[in-house]
Tab-separated table of C-alpha atoms in Angstrom:
chain	number	residue	atom	x	y	z
A	1	MET	CA	-0.007	-0.072	-0.039
A	2	LYS	CA	1.150	3.461	-0.777
A	3	ILE	CA	-0.234	6.616	0.671
A	4	GLU	CA	0.808	10.095	-0.270
A	5	LEU	CA	0.537	12.728	2.231
A	6	THR	CA	1.888	16.282	2.613
A	7	ASN	CA	4.325	17.308	5.554
A	8	LEU	CA	1.374	18.691	7.375
A	9	GLU	CA	-1.168	15.743	6.773
A	10	PHE	CA	1.760	13.366	7.859
A	11	ARG	CA	2.216	15.408	10.965
A	12	ARG	CA	-1.510	15.264	11.775
A	13	LEU	CA	-1.357	11.422	11.131
A	14	LEU	CA	1.511	11.202	13.906
A	15	ASP	CA	-0.610	13.129	16.166
A	16	MET	CA	-3.657	10.836	15.608
A	17	ALA	CA	-1.479	7.540	15.942
A	18	TYR	CA	0.118	8.944	19.017
A	19	ILE	CA	-3.083	10.069	20.663
A	20	GLY	CA	-4.729	6.728	19.794
A	21	ASN	CA	-1.938	4.703	21.119
A	22	TRP	CA	-1.930	6.783	24.203
A	23	VAL	CA	-5.662	6.148	24.816
A	24	LEU	CA	-5.198	2.491	24.310
A	25	ASN	CA	-1.872	1.856	26.259
A	26	SER	CA	-1.207	4.689	28.639
A	27	MET	CA	-2.960	2.905	31.593
A	28	ARG	CA	-2.091	-0.693	30.654
A	29	GLY	CA	1.519	-0.909	32.246
A	30	ASN	CA	3.150	-4.194	30.988
A	31	ASP	CA	-0.056	-5.454	29.313
A	32	ARG	CA	0.360	-3.123	26.182
A	33	PHE	CA	-1.260	-3.589	22.840
A	34	THR	CA	2.200	-3.995	21.167
A	35	ASP	CA	0.769	-3.901	17.757
A	36	TYR	CA	-0.184	-0.240	18.210
A	37	ASP	CA	3.321	0.376	19.675
A	38	GLU	CA	4.851	-1.035	16.420
A	39	ILE	CA	2.601	0.918	14.096
A	40	GLU	CA	3.349	4.070	15.998
A	41	SER	CA	7.091	3.291	15.725
A	42	LYS	CA	6.842	2.552	12.050
A	43	LEU	CA	5.007	5.896	11.548
A	44	PHE	CA	7.686	8.014	13.400
A	45	SER	CA	10.520	6.116	11.592
A	46	TYR	CA	9.391	8.074	8.590
A	47	CYS	CA	10.150	11.470	10.424
A	48	ALA	CA	13.832	11.263	9.475
A	49	LYS	CA	13.014	10.739	5.764
A	50	ASN	CA	10.769	13.756	5.933
A	51	ASP	CA	12.956	16.464	7.521
A	52	MET	CA	11.187	15.949	10.904
A	53	ASP	CA	14.381	14.576	12.727
A	54	THR	CA	13.379	16.638	15.908
A	55	LEU	CA	10.128	14.396	16.169
A	56	VAL	CA	11.830	10.972	16.422
A	57	GLU	CA	14.334	9.350	18.639
A	58	ILE	CA	15.746	6.064	17.523
A	59	THR	CA	16.817	3.670	20.388
A	60	ASP	CA	18.140	0.195	19.692
A	61	GLY	CA	16.814	0.426	16.225
A	62	VAL	CA	13.227	1.431	17.589
A	63	ALA	CA	11.872	4.623	16.299
A	64	ARG	CA	9.783	6.522	19.098
A	65	PRO	CA	8.355	9.932	19.587
A	66	SER	CA	10.994	12.275	20.922
A	67	ASP	CA	10.857	14.355	24.110
A	68	ALA	CA	10.586	17.438	21.897
A	69	TYR	CA	7.605	15.803	20.349
A	70	GLU	CA	6.176	14.773	23.632
A	71	GLN	CA	6.524	18.136	25.185
A	72	GLY	CA	5.421	20.061	22.102
A	73	GLY	CA	1.861	20.326	23.017
A	74	ILE	CA	0.498	16.899	22.250
A	75	HIS	CA	-0.298	16.106	25.906
A	76	GLU	CA	-2.005	19.466	26.352
A	77	ALA	CA	-4.609	18.330	23.636
A	78	ILE	CA	-4.866	14.861	25.525
A	79	ALA	CA	-5.571	16.659	28.775
A	80	ASP	CA	-8.151	19.215	27.243
A	81	TYR	CA	-9.993	16.117	25.916
A	82	GLU	CA	-9.501	14.232	29.471
A	83	ASP	CA	-10.948	17.256	31.265
A	84	SER	CA	-13.960	17.392	29.023
A	85	ILE	CA	-14.678	13.572	29.292
A	86	PHE	CA	-14.242	13.749	33.009
A	87	PHE	CA	-17.025	16.471	33.515
A	88	GLU	CA	-19.174	14.757	31.099
A	89	ILE	CA	-18.939	11.118	32.774
A	90	LEU	CA	-19.179	12.927	36.333
A	91	ALA	CA	-22.550	14.807	35.248
A	92	GLU	CA	-23.826	11.530	33.737
A	93	GLU	CA	-22.954	9.464	36.906
A	94	LEU	CA	-24.387	12.097	39.228
A	95	ALA	CA	-27.566	12.222	37.384
A	96	ARG	CA	-27.959	8.547	37.111
A	97	ARG	CA	-27.256	8.493	40.989
A	98	ASP	CA	-29.882	11.130	41.491
A	99	MET	CA	-32.377	8.822	39.554
A	100	ASP	CA	-31.319	5.798	41.837
A	101	PHE	CA	-29.515	4.278	38.751
A	102	GLU	CA	-32.850	3.429	37.187
A	103	PRO	CA	-32.367	1.899	33.719
A	104	ILE	CA	-32.714	4.452	31.224
A	105	ASN	CA	-35.640	4.261	28.909
A	106	PRO	CA	-37.626	6.680	26.621
A	107	ASP	CA	-39.910	7.616	29.483
A	108	ASN	CA	-37.048	9.090	31.721
A	109	LEU	CA	-34.493	10.026	29.045
A	110	CYS	CA	-35.670	13.803	29.117
A	111	GLU	CA	-35.155	13.770	33.000
A	112	LEU	CA	-31.663	12.229	32.759
A	113	THR	CA	-30.647	14.689	29.983
A	114	SER	CA	-31.865	17.846	31.924
A	115	ARG	CA	-30.042	16.663	35.097
A	116	ILE	CA	-26.740	16.126	33.033
A	117	ASP	CA	-27.207	19.608	31.610
A	118	GLU	CA	-27.735	20.933	35.125
A	119	TYR	CA	-24.533	19.443	36.396
A	120	ILE	CA	-22.568	20.366	33.146
A	121	SER	CA	-23.880	23.939	33.724
A	122	GLU	CA	-22.584	23.945	37.459
A	123	PHE	CA	-19.167	22.526	36.239
A	124	GLU	CA	-18.603	25.237	33.647
A	125	GLN	CA	-19.205	27.999	36.293
A	126	ASN	CA	-17.481	26.342	39.301
A	127	GLY	CA	-15.564	23.302	38.278
A	128	ILE	CA	-15.579	20.971	41.036
A	129	ASP	CA	-15.463	23.755	43.822
A	130	ASN	CA	-18.803	22.974	44.978
A	131	ILE	CA	-18.438	19.115	45.122
A	132	LEU	CA	-18.708	17.847	48.774
A	133	LEU	CA	-18.225	14.258	50.165
A	134	ASP	CA	-19.569	12.918	53.222
A	135	LYS	CA	-17.536	10.546	54.959
């Protein structure tokens, strides 16, 4: 297979591969999906051939994202996504808790959506400042 990309398109592909591999493997410890690591490595190996040497490090013959790449803003993009998802999941979990974790069906979907929207609005205004836990 041959795919032709501009340098900008290739850079975007690197970002997508890195983010995808991060999502799949960052929490897996030694139980990684190595086939995704290998694909990421294969893509990053093309950096040197495309005047993007600063984005790749070769260690023991394996291409990996360089420190410069990893510190260049990609983790800020991942963090923005994680923050957004955190609040969405928290809002849904709190709304479902408020509804005693009833199974969602067409009859209570509007109520669930309304409660989620209220929590999202609260989080947008105050973050987690108003969340209290009783121990």
